[in-house]
């Protein structure tokens, strides 16, 4: 594991995107603050300076790239495991958000740099740790560890736990460990009826649950369909 820590940067994902050729596989890049933190679907990721864990992980070895379908959900599962260590019960909102009760505590942005083939994967993770007030508009109601626990927690210790656990789980994944049963147990959307946009249409759907290949089985208008992340946005 290699680590790089910034006080401030545009985005840790963007930093890796611009520098992956000179960085080692399994380099973790963190920042206390981002001026252009990016979320999924072109959204911005806001975070109070110095209060949360913002980092990106570079995966450039082929054996990790091959596992791209499992990597974002396994990253979410890893965050959930660390939260459990802190006494917080969390679940995974497919494809890769981490929820505590009905609020979002962590978001993940998985990006691939592609030339002729995929050159690397960048796993960008934002976890709300010690932020207590979230001003402005949020699509999904946010929460943080300090809100859930009613106290601040040591950010450096938390960061090290997340890094260590993530490296371990990813190595177990490429060595053949199957995390499906564990992920399935933590499925937040399973059996829920929700609004979602699919094929540019807002629909009421029923989520059946996460499939073994980490796609999502849903049902609407009497049809059952397996969808990949990117094909759907949820409006809970
Ligand atoms: C989402 O839920 O929309 C994903 C949010 C991902 C945010 C993290 S913070 C660290 C890394 N750098 C970024 O610019 N984005 C990710």
Short mmCIF file of C-alpha atoms and ligand atoms in Angstrom, two decimals:
data_model
loop_
_atom_site.label_atom_id
_atom_site.label_comp_id
_atom_site.label_asym_id
_atom_site.label_seq_id
_atom_site.Cartn_x
_atom_site.Cartn_y
_atom_site.Cartn_z
CA UNK A 1 0.00 0.00 0.00
CA UNK A 2 1.28 3.46 -0.93
CA UNK A 3 -0.39 6.62 0.35
CA UNK A 4 -0.43 10.25 -0.76
CA UNK A 5 -2.19 12.88 1.36
CA UNK A 6 -3.21 16.34 0.22
CA UNK A 7 -4.62 19.16 2.29
CA UNK A 8 -6.48 20.44 -0.74
CA UNK A 9 -6.86 19.29 -4.34
CA UNK A 10 -9.48 19.53 -7.09
CA UNK A 11 -10.52 15.87 -6.80
CA UNK A 12 -8.59 12.78 -5.70
CA UNK A 13 -10.14 10.84 -8.59
CA UNK A 14 -8.96 13.47 -11.06
CA UNK A 15 -5.47 13.44 -9.52
CA UNK A 16 -5.16 9.70 -10.14
CA UNK A 17 -6.64 10.04 -13.63
CA UNK A 18 -3.89 12.55 -14.49
CA UNK A 19 -1.05 10.65 -12.81
CA UNK A 20 -1.81 6.92 -12.89
CA UNK A 21 1.12 6.17 -15.18
CA UNK A 22 3.61 7.21 -12.53
CA UNK A 23 1.75 5.72 -9.56
CA UNK A 24 1.83 2.15 -8.24
CA UNK A 25 -1.09 -0.22 -8.17
CA UNK A 26 -2.85 0.09 -4.76
CA UNK A 27 -1.95 3.75 -4.21
CA UNK A 28 -4.40 5.54 -1.90
CA UNK A 29 -4.74 9.30 -2.45
CA UNK A 30 -6.61 11.32 0.17
CA UNK A 31 -7.48 14.99 0.62
CA UNK A 32 -8.82 16.97 3.55
CA UNK A 33 -10.66 19.17 1.10
CA UNK A 34 -11.61 19.08 -2.59
CA UNK A 35 -12.41 22.09 -4.76
CA UNK A 36 -14.12 19.97 -7.41
CA UNK A 37 -15.23 16.80 -5.64
CA UNK A 38 -17.17 14.68 -8.10
CA UNK A 39 -20.12 12.36 -7.50
CA UNK A 40 -21.98 9.95 -9.74
CA UNK A 41 -24.12 11.25 -12.60
CA UNK A 42 -22.10 14.48 -12.95
CA UNK A 43 -23.11 15.60 -9.48
CA UNK A 44 -20.76 17.45 -7.16
CA UNK A 45 -19.59 15.94 -3.88
CA UNK A 46 -19.60 18.52 -1.10
CA UNK A 47 -17.65 18.01 2.09
CA UNK A 48 -16.64 20.27 4.98
CA UNK A 49 -12.87 20.90 5.13
CA UNK A 50 -11.00 18.35 7.25
CA UNK A 51 -14.04 16.57 8.64
CA UNK A 52 -14.59 13.63 6.32
CA UNK A 53 -12.66 10.86 4.61
CA UNK A 54 -12.15 11.62 0.93
CA UNK A 55 -9.88 9.30 -0.99
CA UNK A 56 -9.32 7.42 -4.21
CA UNK A 57 -7.62 4.11 -4.83
CA UNK A 58 -5.72 3.23 -7.99
CA UNK A 59 -6.05 -0.30 -9.33
CA UNK A 60 -3.87 -0.78 -12.40
CA UNK A 61 -2.97 -4.48 -12.30
CA UNK A 62 -4.93 -6.62 -14.72
CA UNK A 63 -6.16 -9.07 -12.09
CA UNK A 64 -7.97 -6.25 -10.29
CA UNK A 65 -9.27 -4.65 -13.48
CA UNK A 66 -10.83 -8.02 -14.43
CA UNK A 67 -12.93 -7.86 -11.27
CA UNK A 68 -14.46 -4.48 -12.14
CA UNK A 69 -18.02 -5.74 -11.69
CA UNK A 70 -17.42 -6.67 -8.07
CA UNK A 71 -15.11 -3.85 -7.06
CA UNK A 72 -17.49 -1.01 -6.34
CA UNK A 73 -19.94 -3.13 -4.36
CA UNK A 74 -17.09 -4.76 -2.46
CA UNK A 75 -15.77 -1.30 -1.61
CA UNK A 76 -19.19 -0.39 -0.22
CA UNK A 77 -19.23 -3.66 1.72
CA UNK A 78 -15.80 -2.86 3.17
CA UNK A 79 -17.01 0.53 4.41
CA UNK A 80 -19.97 -1.26 5.99
CA UNK A 81 -17.60 -3.65 7.79
CA UNK A 82 -15.56 -0.76 9.19
CA UNK A 83 -18.74 1.02 10.30
CA UNK A 84 -19.77 -2.17 12.12
CA UNK A 85 -16.47 -1.96 14.02
CA UNK A 86 -17.64 1.43 15.24
CA UNK A 87 -21.00 -0.01 16.27
CA UNK A 88 -22.96 1.36 13.32
CA UNK A 89 -25.37 -0.87 11.46
CA UNK A 90 -25.23 -0.07 7.75
CA UNK A 91 -26.50 -1.48 4.48
CA UNK A 92 -25.55 -1.23 0.82
CA UNK A 93 -27.81 0.69 -1.50
CA UNK A 94 -27.00 -0.87 -4.86
CA UNK A 95 -24.81 -0.23 -6.75
CA UNK A 96 -22.48 1.23 -4.16
CA UNK A 97 -23.87 3.70 -1.65
CA UNK A 98 -23.68 2.94 2.05
CA UNK A 99 -26.76 3.77 4.07
CA UNK A 100 -27.44 4.00 7.78
CA UNK A 101 -31.16 3.63 8.35
CA UNK A 102 -32.51 5.77 5.52
CA UNK A 103 -29.59 8.20 5.17
CA UNK A 104 -26.47 8.12 3.04
CA UNK A 105 -23.15 7.97 4.88
CA UNK A 106 -20.86 7.07 1.96
CA UNK A 107 -20.79 7.43 -1.80
CA UNK A 108 -18.51 5.73 -4.29
CA UNK A 109 -17.48 6.84 -7.77
CA UNK A 110 -15.82 4.09 -9.81
CA UNK A 111 -14.09 5.33 -12.94
CA UNK A 112 -12.08 3.55 -15.63
CA UNK A 113 -9.34 5.09 -17.74
CA UNK A 114 -9.61 3.53 -21.17
CA UNK A 115 -7.35 3.72 -24.21
CA UNK A 116 -7.40 0.61 -26.44
CA UNK A 117 -8.14 -1.36 -23.29
CA UNK A 118 -8.85 -0.45 -19.69
CA UNK A 119 -5.65 1.04 -18.27
CA UNK A 120 -6.79 1.35 -14.70
CA UNK A 121 -9.71 1.64 -12.32
CA UNK A 122 -10.13 4.49 -9.86
CA UNK A 123 -12.28 3.85 -6.82
CA UNK A 124 -13.26 7.20 -5.30
CA UNK A 125 -14.81 7.04 -1.85
CA UNK A 126 -16.36 9.79 0.26
CA UNK A 127 -17.37 8.90 3.82
CA UNK A 128 -19.05 11.44 6.08
CA UNK A 129 -17.15 11.16 9.34
CA UNK A 130 -17.21 14.21 11.61
CA UNK A 131 -19.47 16.59 9.67
CA UNK A 132 -22.59 17.45 11.64
CA UNK A 133 -24.43 19.94 9.48
CA UNK A 134 -25.20 19.42 5.79
CA UNK A 135 -26.44 22.64 4.26
CA UNK A 136 -28.10 22.99 0.90
CA UNK A 137 -29.84 20.46 -1.26
CA UNK A 138 -29.05 16.77 -1.20
CA UNK A 139 -30.72 14.17 -3.40
CA UNK A 140 -30.30 11.61 -0.62
CA UNK A 141 -30.45 12.69 3.02
CA UNK A 142 -26.90 12.59 4.42
CA UNK A 143 -25.65 11.36 7.76
CA UNK A 144 -22.19 10.88 9.29
CA UNK A 145 -20.44 8.75 11.89
CA UNK A 146 -20.46 11.62 14.37
CA UNK A 147 -24.21 12.14 13.92
CA UNK A 148 -24.85 8.42 14.42
CA UNK A 149 -22.50 8.06 17.39
CA UNK A 150 -23.02 11.45 18.97
CA UNK A 151 -19.27 12.06 19.20
CA UNK A 152 -16.32 12.86 16.95
CA UNK A 153 -14.00 10.07 15.92
CA UNK A 154 -10.28 10.04 15.06
CA UNK A 155 -10.03 10.52 11.32
CA UNK A 156 -6.49 9.08 10.95
CA UNK A 157 -7.35 5.86 12.75
CA UNK A 158 -10.56 5.53 10.75
CA UNK A 159 -8.68 6.10 7.50
CA UNK A 160 -6.12 3.43 8.30
CA UNK A 161 -8.87 0.92 9.11
CA UNK A 162 -10.65 1.61 5.82
CA UNK A 163 -7.42 1.40 3.78
CA UNK A 164 -6.31 -1.85 5.45
CA UNK A 165 -9.67 -3.54 5.19
CA UNK A 166 -10.10 -2.46 1.56
CA UNK A 167 -6.70 -3.77 0.55
CA UNK A 168 -7.40 -7.08 2.33
CA UNK A 169 -10.84 -7.55 0.82
CA UNK A 170 -9.64 -6.71 -2.70
CA UNK A 171 -6.78 -9.17 -2.38
CA UNK A 172 -9.17 -11.85 -1.15
CA UNK A 173 -11.44 -11.07 -4.10
CA UNK A 174 -8.71 -11.60 -6.68
CA UNK A 175 -7.71 -14.79 -4.87
CA UNK A 176 -11.19 -16.17 -5.45
CA UNK A 177 -13.20 -15.29 -2.35
CA UNK A 178 -16.89 -14.90 -3.04
CA UNK A 179 -18.47 -12.01 -1.15
CA UNK A 180 -21.93 -12.49 -2.66
CA UNK A 181 -23.70 -13.96 0.38
CA UNK A 182 -22.35 -11.20 2.61
CA UNK A 183 -23.33 -8.50 0.12
CA UNK A 184 -26.79 -10.01 -0.35
CA UNK A 185 -27.46 -9.85 3.39
CA UNK A 186 -26.69 -6.13 3.37
CA UNK A 187 -28.96 -5.28 0.40
CA UNK A 188 -30.86 -2.08 1.35
CA UNK A 189 -33.21 -2.09 -1.63
CA UNK A 190 -34.26 -5.75 -1.51
CA UNK A 191 -38.06 -6.05 -1.64
CA UNK A 192 -38.57 -2.29 -1.65
CA UNK A 193 -40.92 -0.46 -3.96
CA UNK A 194 -39.25 2.69 -5.22
CA UNK A 195 -39.35 5.30 -7.95
CA UNK A 196 -36.54 5.06 -10.47
CA UNK A 197 -35.66 6.43 -13.87
CA UNK A 198 -35.00 3.70 -16.43
CA UNK A 199 -34.83 4.26 -20.20
CA UNK A 200 -35.49 7.95 -19.47
CA UNK A 201 -38.83 7.16 -17.86
CA UNK A 202 -39.74 7.55 -14.23
CA UNK A 203 -41.36 4.35 -13.03
CA UNK A 204 -42.54 2.71 -9.85
CA UNK A 205 -40.52 -0.50 -9.58
CA UNK A 206 -40.10 -3.32 -7.13
CA UNK A 207 -36.54 -4.32 -6.38
CA UNK A 208 -36.14 -8.07 -6.13
CA UNK A 209 -32.49 -7.89 -5.10
CA UNK A 210 -28.81 -8.06 -6.01
CA UNK A 211 -27.90 -10.91 -8.39
CA UNK A 212 -24.82 -13.09 -8.13
CA UNK A 213 -23.06 -11.07 -10.85
CA UNK A 214 -23.88 -7.89 -8.87
CA UNK A 215 -26.47 -6.65 -11.34
CA UNK A 216 -29.90 -5.82 -9.84
CA UNK A 217 -33.12 -7.73 -10.43
CA UNK A 218 -36.16 -5.46 -10.65
CA UNK A 219 -39.79 -5.85 -11.62
CA UNK A 220 -42.25 -3.45 -13.24
CA UNK A 221 -45.26 -3.74 -15.57
CA UNK A 222 -45.19 -7.50 -14.95
CA UNK A 223 -41.71 -7.91 -16.38
CA UNK A 224 -38.57 -8.91 -14.55
CA UNK A 225 -35.34 -7.35 -15.68
CA UNK A 226 -31.66 -7.40 -14.69
CA UNK A 227 -30.02 -4.02 -14.85
CA UNK A 228 -26.46 -2.75 -14.53
CA UNK A 229 -25.55 0.41 -12.58
CA UNK A 230 -25.67 3.32 -15.02
CA UNK A 231 -29.00 2.09 -16.44
CA UNK A 232 -30.99 3.42 -13.51
CA UNK A 233 -31.19 6.26 -11.01
CA UNK A 234 -33.26 5.94 -7.88
CA UNK A 235 -35.60 8.53 -6.46
CA UNK A 236 -36.23 7.39 -2.91
C1 LIG B 1 -21.60 9.57 -5.20
O1 LIG B 1 -22.28 9.07 -4.30
O2 LIG B 1 -22.13 10.29 -6.06
C2 LIG B 1 -20.12 9.27 -5.28
C3 LIG B 1 -19.31 10.24 -4.48
C4 LIG B 1 -17.82 9.99 -4.50
C5 LIG B 1 -17.05 11.06 -3.79
C6 LIG B 1 -15.60 10.74 -3.63
S1 LIG B 1 -14.77 11.84 -2.54
C7 LIG B 1 -13.22 11.22 -3.03
C8 LIG B 1 -13.28 10.96 -4.52
N1 LIG B 1 -12.93 12.14 -5.27
C9 LIG B 1 -13.96 12.66 -5.96
O3 LIG B 1 -13.94 13.67 -6.66
N2 LIG B 1 -15.05 11.87 -5.78
C10 LIG B 1 -14.76 10.75 -4.91
#
